[in-house]
mmCIF file of C-alpha atoms in Angstrom:
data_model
loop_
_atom_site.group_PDB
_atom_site.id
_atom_site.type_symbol
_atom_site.label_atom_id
_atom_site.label_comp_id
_atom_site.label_asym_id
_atom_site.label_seq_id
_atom_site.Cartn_x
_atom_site.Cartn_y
_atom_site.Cartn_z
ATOM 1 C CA UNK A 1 0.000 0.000 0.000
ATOM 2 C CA UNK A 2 1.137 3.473 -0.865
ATOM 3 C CA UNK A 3 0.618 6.744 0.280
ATOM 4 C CA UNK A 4 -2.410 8.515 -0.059
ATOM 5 C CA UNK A 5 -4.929 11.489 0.645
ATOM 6 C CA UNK A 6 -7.899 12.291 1.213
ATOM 7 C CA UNK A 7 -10.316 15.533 0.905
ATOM 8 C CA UNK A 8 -13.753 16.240 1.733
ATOM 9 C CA UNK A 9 -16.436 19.055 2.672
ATOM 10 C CA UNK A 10 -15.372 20.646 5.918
ATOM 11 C CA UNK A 11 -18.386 20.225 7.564
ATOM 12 C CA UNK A 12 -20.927 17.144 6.763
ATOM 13 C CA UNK A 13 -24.237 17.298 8.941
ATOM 14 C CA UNK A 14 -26.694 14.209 8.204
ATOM 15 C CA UNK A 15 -29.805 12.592 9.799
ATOM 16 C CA UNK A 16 -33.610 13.506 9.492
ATOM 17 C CA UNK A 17 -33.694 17.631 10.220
ATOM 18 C CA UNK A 18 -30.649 18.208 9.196
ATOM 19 C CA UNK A 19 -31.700 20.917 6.732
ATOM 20 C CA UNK A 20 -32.912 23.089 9.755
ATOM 21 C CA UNK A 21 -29.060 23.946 10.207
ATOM 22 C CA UNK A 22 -28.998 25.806 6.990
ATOM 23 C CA UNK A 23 -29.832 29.515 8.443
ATOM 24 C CA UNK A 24 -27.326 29.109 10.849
ATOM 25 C CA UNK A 25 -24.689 27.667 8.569
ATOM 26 C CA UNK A 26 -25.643 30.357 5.889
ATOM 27 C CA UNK A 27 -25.440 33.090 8.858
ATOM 28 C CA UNK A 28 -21.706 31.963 9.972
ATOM 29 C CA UNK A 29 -20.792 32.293 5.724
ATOM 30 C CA UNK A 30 -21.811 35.521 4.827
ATOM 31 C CA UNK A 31 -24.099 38.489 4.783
ATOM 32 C CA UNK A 32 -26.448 37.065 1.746
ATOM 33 C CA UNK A 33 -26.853 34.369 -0.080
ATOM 34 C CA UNK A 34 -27.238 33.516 -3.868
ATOM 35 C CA UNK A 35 -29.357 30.489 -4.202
ATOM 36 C CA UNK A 36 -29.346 27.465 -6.727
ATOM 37 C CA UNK A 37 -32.554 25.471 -7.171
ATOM 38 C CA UNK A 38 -34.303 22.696 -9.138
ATOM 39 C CA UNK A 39 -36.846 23.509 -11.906
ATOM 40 C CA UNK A 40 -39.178 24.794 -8.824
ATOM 41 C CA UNK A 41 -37.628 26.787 -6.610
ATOM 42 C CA UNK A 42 -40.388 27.236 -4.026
ATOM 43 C CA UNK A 43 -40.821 23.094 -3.492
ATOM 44 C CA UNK A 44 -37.738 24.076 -0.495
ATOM 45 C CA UNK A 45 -37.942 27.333 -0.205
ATOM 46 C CA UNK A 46 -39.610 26.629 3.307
ATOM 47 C CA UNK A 47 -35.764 25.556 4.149
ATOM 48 C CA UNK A 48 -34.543 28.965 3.795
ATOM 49 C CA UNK A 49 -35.621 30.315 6.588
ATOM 50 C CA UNK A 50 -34.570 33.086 7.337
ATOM 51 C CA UNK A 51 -31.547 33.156 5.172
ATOM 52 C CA UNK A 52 -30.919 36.487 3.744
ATOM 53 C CA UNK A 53 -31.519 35.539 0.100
ATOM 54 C CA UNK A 54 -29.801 38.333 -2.322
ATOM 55 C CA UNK A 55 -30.830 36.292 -5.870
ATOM 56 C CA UNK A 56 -32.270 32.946 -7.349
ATOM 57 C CA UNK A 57 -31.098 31.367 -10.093
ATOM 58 C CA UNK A 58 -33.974 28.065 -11.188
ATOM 59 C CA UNK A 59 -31.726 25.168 -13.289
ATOM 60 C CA UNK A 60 -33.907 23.635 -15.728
ATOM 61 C CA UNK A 61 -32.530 20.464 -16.324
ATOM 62 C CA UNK A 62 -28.978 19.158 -16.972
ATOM 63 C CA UNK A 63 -26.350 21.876 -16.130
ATOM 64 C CA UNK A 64 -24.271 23.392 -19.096
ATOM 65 C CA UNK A 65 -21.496 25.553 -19.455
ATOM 66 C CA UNK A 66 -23.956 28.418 -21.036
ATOM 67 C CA UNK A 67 -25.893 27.668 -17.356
ATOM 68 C CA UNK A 68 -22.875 28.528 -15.629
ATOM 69 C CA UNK A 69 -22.184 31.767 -17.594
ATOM 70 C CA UNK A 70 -25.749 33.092 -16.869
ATOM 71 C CA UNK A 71 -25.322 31.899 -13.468
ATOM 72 C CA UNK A 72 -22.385 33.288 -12.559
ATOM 73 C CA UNK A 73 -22.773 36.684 -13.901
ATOM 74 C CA UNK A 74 -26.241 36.512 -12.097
ATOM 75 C CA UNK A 75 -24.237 35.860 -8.985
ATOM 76 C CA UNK A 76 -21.825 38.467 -8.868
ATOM 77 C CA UNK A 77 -24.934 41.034 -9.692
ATOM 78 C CA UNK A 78 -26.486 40.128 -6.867
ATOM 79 C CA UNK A 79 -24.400 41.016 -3.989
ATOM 80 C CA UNK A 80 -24.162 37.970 -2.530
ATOM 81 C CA UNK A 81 -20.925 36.382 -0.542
ATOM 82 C CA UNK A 82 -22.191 32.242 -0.879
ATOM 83 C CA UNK A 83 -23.816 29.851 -2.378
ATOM 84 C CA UNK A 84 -26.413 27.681 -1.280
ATOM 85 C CA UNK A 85 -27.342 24.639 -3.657
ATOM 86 C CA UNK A 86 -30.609 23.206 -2.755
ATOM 87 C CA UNK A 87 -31.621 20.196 -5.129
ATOM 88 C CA UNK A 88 -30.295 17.183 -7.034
ATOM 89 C CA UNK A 89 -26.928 16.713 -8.275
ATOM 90 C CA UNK A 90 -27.457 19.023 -11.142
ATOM 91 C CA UNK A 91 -27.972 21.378 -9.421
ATOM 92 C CA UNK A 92 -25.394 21.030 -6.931
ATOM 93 C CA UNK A 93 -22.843 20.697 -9.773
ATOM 94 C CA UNK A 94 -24.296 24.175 -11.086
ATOM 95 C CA UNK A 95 -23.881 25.858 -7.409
ATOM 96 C CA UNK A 96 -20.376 24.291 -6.921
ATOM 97 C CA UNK A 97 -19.670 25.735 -10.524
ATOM 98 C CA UNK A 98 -21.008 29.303 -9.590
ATOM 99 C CA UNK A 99 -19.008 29.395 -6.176
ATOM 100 C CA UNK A 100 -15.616 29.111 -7.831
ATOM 101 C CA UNK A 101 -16.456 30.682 -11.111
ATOM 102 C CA UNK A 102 -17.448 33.508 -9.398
ATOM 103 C CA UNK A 103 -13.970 34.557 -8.937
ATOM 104 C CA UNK A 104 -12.627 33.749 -11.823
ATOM 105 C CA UNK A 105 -11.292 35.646 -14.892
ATOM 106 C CA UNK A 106 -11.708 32.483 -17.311
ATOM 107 C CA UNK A 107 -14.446 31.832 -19.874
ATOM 108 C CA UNK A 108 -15.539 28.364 -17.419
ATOM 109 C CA UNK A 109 -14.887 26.528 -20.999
ATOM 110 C CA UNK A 110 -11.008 27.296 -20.590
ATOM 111 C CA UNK A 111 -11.086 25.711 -17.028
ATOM 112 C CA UNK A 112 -13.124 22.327 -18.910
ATOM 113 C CA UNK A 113 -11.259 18.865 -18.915
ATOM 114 C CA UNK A 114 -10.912 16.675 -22.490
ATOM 115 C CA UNK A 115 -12.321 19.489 -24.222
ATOM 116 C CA UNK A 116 -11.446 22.917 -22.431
ATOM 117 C CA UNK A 117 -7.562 24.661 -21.789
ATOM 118 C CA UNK A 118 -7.832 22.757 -18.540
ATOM 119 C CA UNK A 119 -6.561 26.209 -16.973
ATOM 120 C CA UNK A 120 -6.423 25.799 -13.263
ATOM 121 C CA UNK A 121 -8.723 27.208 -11.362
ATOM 122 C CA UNK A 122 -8.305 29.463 -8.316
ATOM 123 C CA UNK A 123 -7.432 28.401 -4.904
ATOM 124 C CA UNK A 124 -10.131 29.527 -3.344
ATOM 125 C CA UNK A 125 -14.067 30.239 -4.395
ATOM 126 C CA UNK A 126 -16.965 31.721 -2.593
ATOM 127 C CA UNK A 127 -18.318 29.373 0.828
ATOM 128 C CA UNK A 128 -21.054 27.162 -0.673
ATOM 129 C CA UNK A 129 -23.432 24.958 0.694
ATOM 130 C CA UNK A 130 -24.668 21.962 -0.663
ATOM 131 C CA UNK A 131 -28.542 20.517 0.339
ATOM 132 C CA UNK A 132 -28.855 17.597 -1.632
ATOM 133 C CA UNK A 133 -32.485 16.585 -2.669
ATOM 134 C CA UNK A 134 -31.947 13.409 -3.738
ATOM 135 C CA UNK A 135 -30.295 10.679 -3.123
ATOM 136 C CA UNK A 136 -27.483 9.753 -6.222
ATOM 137 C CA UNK A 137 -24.343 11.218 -6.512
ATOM 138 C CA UNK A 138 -22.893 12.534 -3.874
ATOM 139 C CA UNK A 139 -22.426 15.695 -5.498
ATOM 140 C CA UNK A 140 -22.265 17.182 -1.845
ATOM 141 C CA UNK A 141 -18.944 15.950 -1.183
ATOM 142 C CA UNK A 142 -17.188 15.519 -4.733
ATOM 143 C CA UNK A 143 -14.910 18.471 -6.047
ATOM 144 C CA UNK A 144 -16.050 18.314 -9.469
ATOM 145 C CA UNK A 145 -18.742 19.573 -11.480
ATOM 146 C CA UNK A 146 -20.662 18.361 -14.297
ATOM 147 C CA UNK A 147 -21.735 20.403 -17.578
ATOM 148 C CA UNK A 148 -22.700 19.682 -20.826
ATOM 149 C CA UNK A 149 -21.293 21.463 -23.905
ATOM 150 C CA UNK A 150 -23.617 21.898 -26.647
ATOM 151 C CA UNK A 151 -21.119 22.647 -29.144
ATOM 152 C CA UNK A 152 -19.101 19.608 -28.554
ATOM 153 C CA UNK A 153 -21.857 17.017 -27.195
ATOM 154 C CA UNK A 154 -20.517 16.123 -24.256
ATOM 155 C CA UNK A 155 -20.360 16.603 -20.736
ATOM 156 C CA UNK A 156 -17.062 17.149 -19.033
ATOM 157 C CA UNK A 157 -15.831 18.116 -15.306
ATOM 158 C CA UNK A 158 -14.413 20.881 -13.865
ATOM 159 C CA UNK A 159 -12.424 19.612 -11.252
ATOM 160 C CA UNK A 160 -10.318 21.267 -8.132
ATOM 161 C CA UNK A 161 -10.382 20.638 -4.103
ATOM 162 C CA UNK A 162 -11.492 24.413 -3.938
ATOM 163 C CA UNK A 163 -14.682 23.110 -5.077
ATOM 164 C CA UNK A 164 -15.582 21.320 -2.034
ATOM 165 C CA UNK A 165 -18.334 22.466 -0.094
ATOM 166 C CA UNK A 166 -17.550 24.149 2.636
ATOM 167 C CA UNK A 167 -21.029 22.177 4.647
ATOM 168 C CA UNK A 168 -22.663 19.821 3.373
ATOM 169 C CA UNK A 169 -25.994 18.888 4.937
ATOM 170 C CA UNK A 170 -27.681 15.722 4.125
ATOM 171 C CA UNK A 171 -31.285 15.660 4.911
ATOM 172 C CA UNK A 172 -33.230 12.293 4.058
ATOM 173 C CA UNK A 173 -36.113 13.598 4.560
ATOM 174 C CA UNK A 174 -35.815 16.025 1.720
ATOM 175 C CA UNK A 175 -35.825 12.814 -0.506
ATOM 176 C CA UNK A 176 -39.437 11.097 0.838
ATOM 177 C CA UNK A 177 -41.029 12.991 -1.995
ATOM 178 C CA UNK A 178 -38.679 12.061 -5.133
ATOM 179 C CA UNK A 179 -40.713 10.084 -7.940
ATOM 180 C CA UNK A 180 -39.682 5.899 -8.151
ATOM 181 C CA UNK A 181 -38.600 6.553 -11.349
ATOM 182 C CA UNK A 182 -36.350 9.429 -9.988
ATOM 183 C CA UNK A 183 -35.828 7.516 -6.477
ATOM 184 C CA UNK A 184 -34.766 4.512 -8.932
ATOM 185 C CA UNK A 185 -31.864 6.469 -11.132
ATOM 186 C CA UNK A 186 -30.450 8.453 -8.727
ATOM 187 C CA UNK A 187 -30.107 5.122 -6.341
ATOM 188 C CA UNK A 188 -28.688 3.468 -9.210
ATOM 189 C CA UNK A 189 -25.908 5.982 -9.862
ATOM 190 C CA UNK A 190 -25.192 5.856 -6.306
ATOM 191 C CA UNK A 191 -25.006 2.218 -6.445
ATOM 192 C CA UNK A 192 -22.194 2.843 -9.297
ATOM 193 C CA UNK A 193 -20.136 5.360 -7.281
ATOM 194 C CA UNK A 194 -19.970 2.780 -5.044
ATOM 195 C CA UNK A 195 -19.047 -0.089 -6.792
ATOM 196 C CA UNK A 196 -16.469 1.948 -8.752
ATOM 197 C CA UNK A 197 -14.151 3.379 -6.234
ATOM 198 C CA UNK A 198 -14.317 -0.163 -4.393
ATOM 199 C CA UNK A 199 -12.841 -1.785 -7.603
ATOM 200 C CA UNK A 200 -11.126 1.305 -8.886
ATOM 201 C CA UNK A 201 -7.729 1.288 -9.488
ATOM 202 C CA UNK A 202 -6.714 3.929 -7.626
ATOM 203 C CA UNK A 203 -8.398 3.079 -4.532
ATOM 204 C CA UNK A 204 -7.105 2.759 -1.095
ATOM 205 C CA UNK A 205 -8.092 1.577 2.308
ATOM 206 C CA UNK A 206 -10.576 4.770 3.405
ATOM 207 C CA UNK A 207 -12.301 4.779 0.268
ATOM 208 C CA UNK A 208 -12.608 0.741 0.182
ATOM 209 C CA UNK A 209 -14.313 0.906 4.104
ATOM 210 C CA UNK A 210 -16.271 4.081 2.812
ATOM 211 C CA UNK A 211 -17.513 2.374 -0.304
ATOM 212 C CA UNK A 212 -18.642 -1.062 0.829
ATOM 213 C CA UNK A 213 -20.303 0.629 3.890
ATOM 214 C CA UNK A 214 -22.306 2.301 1.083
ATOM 215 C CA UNK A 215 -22.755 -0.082 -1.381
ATOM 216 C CA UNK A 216 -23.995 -2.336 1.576
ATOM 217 C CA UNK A 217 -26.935 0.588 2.538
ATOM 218 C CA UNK A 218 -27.580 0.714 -1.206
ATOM 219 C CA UNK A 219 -28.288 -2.880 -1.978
ATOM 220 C CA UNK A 220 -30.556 -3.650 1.088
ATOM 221 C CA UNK A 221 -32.501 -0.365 0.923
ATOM 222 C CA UNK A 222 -32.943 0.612 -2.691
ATOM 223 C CA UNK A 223 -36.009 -1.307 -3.786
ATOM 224 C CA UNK A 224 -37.704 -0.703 -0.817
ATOM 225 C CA UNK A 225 -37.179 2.908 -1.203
ATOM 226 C CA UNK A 226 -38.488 2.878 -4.518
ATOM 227 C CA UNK A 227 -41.512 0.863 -3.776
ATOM 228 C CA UNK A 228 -42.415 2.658 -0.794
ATOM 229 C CA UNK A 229 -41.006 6.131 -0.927
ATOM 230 C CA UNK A 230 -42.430 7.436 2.589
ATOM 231 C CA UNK A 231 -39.803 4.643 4.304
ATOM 232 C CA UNK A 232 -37.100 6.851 6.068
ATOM 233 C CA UNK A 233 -35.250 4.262 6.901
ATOM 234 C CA UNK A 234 -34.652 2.983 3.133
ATOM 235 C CA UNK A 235 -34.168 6.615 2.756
ATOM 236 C CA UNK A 236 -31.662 7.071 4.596
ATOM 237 C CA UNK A 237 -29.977 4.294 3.996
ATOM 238 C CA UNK A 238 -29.902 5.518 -0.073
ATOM 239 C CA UNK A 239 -28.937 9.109 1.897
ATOM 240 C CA UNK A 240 -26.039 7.064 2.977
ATOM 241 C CA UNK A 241 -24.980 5.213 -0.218
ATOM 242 C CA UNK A 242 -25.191 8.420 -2.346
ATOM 243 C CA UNK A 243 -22.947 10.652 0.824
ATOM 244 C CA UNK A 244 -20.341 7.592 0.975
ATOM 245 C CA UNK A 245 -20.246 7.174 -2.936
ATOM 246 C CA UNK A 246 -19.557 10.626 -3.145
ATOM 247 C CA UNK A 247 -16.484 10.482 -0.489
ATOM 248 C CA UNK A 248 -15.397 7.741 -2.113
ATOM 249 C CA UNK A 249 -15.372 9.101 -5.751
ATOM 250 C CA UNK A 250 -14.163 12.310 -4.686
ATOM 251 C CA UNK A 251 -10.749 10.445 -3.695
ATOM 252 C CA UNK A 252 -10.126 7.565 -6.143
ATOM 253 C CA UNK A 253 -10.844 7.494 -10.066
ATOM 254 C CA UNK A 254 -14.123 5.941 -11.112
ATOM 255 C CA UNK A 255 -14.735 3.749 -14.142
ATOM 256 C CA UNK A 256 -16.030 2.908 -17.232
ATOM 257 C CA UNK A 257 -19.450 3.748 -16.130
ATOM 258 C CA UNK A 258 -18.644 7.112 -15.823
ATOM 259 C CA UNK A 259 -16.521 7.171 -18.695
ATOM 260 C CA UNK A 260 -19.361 6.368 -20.925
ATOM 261 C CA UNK A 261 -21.491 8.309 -19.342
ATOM 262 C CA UNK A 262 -19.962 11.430 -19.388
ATOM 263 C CA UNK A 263 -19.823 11.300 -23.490
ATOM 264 C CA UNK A 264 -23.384 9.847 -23.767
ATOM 265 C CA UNK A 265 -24.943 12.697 -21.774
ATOM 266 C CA UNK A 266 -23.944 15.130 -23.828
ATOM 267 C CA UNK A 267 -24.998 12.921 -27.504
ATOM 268 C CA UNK A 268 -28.141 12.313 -25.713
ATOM 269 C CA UNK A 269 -28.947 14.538 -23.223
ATOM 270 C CA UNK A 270 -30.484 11.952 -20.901
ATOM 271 C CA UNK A 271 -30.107 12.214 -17.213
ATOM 272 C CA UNK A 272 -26.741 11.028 -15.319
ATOM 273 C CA UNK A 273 -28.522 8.410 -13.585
ATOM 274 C CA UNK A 274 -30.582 7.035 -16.097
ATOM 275 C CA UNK A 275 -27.365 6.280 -18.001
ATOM 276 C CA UNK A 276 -25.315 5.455 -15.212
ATOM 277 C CA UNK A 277 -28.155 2.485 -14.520
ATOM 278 C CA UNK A 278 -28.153 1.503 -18.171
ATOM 279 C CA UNK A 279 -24.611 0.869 -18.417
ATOM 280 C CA UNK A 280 -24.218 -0.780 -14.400
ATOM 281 C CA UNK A 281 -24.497 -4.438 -15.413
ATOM 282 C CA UNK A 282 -23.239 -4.759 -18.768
ATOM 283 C CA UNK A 283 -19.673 -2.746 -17.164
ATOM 284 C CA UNK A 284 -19.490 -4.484 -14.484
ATOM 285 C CA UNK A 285 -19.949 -7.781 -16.739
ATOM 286 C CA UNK A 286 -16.806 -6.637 -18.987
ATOM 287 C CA UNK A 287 -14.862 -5.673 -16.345
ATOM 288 C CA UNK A 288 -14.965 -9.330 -14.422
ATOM 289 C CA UNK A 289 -14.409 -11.098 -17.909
ATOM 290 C CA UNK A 290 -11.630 -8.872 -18.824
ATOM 291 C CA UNK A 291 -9.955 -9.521 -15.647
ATOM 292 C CA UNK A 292 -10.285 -13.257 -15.436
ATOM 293 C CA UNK A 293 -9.184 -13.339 -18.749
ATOM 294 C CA UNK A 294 -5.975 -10.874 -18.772
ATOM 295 C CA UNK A 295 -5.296 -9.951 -15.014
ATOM 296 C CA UNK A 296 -6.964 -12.964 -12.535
ATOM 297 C CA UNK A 297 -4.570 -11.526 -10.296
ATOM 298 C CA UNK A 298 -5.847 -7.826 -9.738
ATOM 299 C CA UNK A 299 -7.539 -6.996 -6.059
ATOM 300 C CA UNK A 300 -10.907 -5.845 -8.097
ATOM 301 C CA UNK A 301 -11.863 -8.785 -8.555
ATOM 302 C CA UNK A 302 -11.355 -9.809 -4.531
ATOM 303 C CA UNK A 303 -13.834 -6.248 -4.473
ATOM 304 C CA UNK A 304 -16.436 -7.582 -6.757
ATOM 305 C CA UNK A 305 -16.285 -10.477 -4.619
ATOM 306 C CA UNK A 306 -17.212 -8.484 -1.477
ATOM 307 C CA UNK A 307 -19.863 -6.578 -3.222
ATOM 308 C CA UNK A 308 -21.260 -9.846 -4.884
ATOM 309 C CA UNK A 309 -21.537 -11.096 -0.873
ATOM 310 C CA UNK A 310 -23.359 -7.705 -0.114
ATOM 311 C CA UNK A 311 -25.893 -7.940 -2.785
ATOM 312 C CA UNK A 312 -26.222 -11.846 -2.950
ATOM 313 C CA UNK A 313 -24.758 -13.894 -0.139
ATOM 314 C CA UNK A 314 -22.959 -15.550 -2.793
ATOM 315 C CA UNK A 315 -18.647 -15.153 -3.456
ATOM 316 C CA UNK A 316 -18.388 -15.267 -7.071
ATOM 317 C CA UNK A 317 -18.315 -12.328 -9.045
ATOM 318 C CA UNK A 318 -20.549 -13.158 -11.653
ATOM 319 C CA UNK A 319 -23.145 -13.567 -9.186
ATOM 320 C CA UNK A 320 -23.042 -10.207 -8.906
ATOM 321 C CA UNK A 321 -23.834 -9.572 -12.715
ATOM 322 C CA UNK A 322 -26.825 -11.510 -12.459
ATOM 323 C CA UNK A 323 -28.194 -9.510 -9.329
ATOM 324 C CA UNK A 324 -27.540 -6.380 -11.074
ATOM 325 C CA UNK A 325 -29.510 -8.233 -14.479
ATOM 326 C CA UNK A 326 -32.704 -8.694 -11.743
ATOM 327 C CA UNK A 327 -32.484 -5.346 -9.947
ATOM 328 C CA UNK A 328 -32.207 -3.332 -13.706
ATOM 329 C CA UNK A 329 -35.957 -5.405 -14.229
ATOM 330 C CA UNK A 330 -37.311 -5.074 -11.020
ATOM 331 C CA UNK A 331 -36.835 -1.552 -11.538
ATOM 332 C CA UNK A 332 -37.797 -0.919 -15.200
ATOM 333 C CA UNK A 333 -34.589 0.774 -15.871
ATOM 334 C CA UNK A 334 -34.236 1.832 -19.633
ATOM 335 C CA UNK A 335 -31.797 0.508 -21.939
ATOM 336 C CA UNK A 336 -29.591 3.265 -23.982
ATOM 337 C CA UNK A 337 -31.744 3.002 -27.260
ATOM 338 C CA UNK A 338 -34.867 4.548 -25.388
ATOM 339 C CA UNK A 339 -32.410 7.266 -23.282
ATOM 340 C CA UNK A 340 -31.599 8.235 -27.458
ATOM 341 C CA UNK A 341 -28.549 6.419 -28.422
ATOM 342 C CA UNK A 342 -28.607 5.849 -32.031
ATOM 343 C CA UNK A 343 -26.589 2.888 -33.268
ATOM 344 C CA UNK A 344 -24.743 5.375 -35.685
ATOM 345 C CA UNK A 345 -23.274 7.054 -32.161
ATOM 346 C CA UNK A 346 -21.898 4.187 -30.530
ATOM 347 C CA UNK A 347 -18.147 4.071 -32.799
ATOM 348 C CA UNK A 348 -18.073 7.823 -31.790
ATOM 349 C CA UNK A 349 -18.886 7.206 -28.231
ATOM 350 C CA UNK A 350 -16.088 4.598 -27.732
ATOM 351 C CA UNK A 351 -13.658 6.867 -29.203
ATOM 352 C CA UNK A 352 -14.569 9.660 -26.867
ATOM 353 C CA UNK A 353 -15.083 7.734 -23.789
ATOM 354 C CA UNK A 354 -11.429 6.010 -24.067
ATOM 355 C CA UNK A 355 -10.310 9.298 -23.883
ATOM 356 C CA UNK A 356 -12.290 10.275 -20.215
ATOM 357 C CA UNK A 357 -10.733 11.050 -17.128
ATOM 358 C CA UNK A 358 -12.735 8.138 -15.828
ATOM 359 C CA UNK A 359 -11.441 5.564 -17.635
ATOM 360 C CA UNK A 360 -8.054 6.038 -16.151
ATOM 361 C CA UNK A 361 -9.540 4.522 -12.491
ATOM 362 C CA UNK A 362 -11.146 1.288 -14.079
ATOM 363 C CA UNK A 363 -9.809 -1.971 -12.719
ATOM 364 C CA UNK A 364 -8.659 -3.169 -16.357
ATOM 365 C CA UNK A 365 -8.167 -1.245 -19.980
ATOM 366 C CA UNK A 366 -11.793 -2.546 -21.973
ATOM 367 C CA UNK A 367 -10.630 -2.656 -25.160
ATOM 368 C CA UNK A 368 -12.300 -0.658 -28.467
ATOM 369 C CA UNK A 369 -14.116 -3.990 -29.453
ATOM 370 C CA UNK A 370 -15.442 -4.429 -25.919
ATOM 371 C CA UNK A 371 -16.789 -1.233 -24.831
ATOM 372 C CA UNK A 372 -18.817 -1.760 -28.536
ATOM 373 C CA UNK A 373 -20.249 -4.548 -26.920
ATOM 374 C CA UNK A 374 -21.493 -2.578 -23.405
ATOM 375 C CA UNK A 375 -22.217 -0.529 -26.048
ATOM 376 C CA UNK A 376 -25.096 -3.339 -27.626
ATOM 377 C CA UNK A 377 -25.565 -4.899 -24.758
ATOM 378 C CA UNK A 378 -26.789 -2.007 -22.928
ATOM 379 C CA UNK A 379 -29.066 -0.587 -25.645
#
């Protein structure tokens, strides 16, 4: 074992009522805040408070740089001296996005990985809060954000420690009222940022306790969360999965999951999660092939082994690929055809993917020829 590190929000607050810190917390930040919500910003606006709110700024849908322009410029207009971020992970990659933009001289495009300058960006952004209304991934605690460029269909991170919240407060209560289908995505990408940093190749031992402690909340609790949504407990175990996935991506690479998804967002402009749950099995399926066939002795597949125990009882690793084939059913979770992938798309989609940051943390390389066929297979 090498060295390692290890970064996170500086303060993390989580139970039921959690979100009744956030006057306080916004109080001890600043004089006024500038606020980042979900399509509907008055469905928690009853969290505010009394938090001195100097602007509002609604996301509609999937963040994109063009988003973070308007927000940002909003922002500084305003007055304000934080951001709060009260929603899914959207928006919490939006209000992450605003805090250090906000100071920034850059076009947000310059500061873009794969496709930007990848100019660094400064050392130190406005205090943000994060309120996460869902439970997914983990966006709270993660030191990246998200958006979608238009112009070169794809979504790409902007990525710095300076991005970490500064609180996070994790609420499962503020996720009772999320949709099944919603409940169902969102647990599914937290499921993946589990799974991923447990098998990742750049793990270590905090992230591997971290991540099975969260894939093991996820796979007892997410059915019954999405079958009966008023269950706190199931909620907050999914609360749990999504706050630990996050820790746990935040400080080791993810995997091919991600680095598909981050290119098939932006050719199809379907949610994070929906893809993220699309792509789950038929990865994970690769990934234990591949490694039988090429690297029997890498400690991924000892992972999938503990996460097949989790979700299963049983040791092998395939077991777990046949768990995740029943749970993608039970669910009704769409394959990549109906999220908009056209079979034309999929050569292009390699090619960009193999080229993610992602991809660098996945246990094994997939080869051209056998991300095609995650490709199929998940369509």
């Amino acid at each position: 074992m090498g060295s390692f590190t290890f970064a996170t929000a500086a303060d993390i607050r989580f139970g039921a009522g959690a979100s009744g810190d956030l006057d306080d917390l916004s109080s001890r930040l600043g004089r006024s805040a500038f606020v980042v919500t979900g399509t509907d910003p008055d469905r928690f606006r009853h969290l505010l408070g009394d938090v001195d709110v100097a602007a509002e700024f609604a996301l509609q849908g999937e963040p994109s740089f063009d988003d973070a322009r308007r927000a940002v410029e909003a922002a500084r207009r305003s007055g304000a001296d934080h951001v709060i971020g009260v929603g899914g992970g959207a928006v919490l990659d939006l209000a992450k996005a605003v805090a250090i933009l906000a100071v920034s001289e850059t076009d947000p495009l310059d500061h873009a990985e794969v496709i930007g300058g990848g100019a660094p960006l400064p050392e130190r952004g406005w205090p943000w809060i994060a309120v996460p209304t869902t439970a997914g991934t983990g966006s709270e605690v993660t030191s990246n954000a998200v958006l979608a460029s238009e112009e070169h269909r794809v979504k790409v991170s902007l990525r710095s420690p300076a991005m970490l919240a500064t609180a996070a407060v994790v609420d499962p209560e503020l996720t009772v009222s999320c949709p099944p289908a919603v409940t169902a995505s969102s647990g599914m990408d937290a499921l993946t940022q589990c799974l991923e940093p447990m098998t990742s190749r750049m793990a270590n031992p905090l992230v591997d306790a971290l991540a099975l402690a969260g894939w093991q909340a996820g796979t007892r609790s997410l059915v019954r969360a999405v079958e009966h949504g008023d269950d706190l407990d199931a909620r907050t175990d999914m609360a749990l999965c999504s706050l630990l996935g996050g820790l746990s991506l935040a400080n080791a690479k993810l995997g091919a999951v991600h680095g598909l998804a981050g290119v098939l967002g932006g050719v199809t402009g379907a949610a994070h999660g929906a893809i993220c749950a699309a792509l789950l099995r038929d990865v994970t399926a690769a990934n234990i092939a591949a490694l039988r066939e090429r690297d029997p002795g890498n400690p991924a597949l000892p992972a999938y082994e503990l996460a097949a125990v989790a979700a299963t009882g049983e040791r092998e690793a395939e077991s777990l690929v046949g768990w995740l084939d029943e749970l993608r059913t039970l669910l009704g979770i769409q394959g990549l055809t109906d999220l908009g992938l056209a079979t034309d798309d999929h050569d292009g989609v390699v090619e960009a993917a193999r080229r993610a940051s992602s991809m660098k943390g996945n246990p094994i390389e997939l080869t051209r020829d056998e991300l095609l066929a995650v490709l199929q297979a998940a369509s």
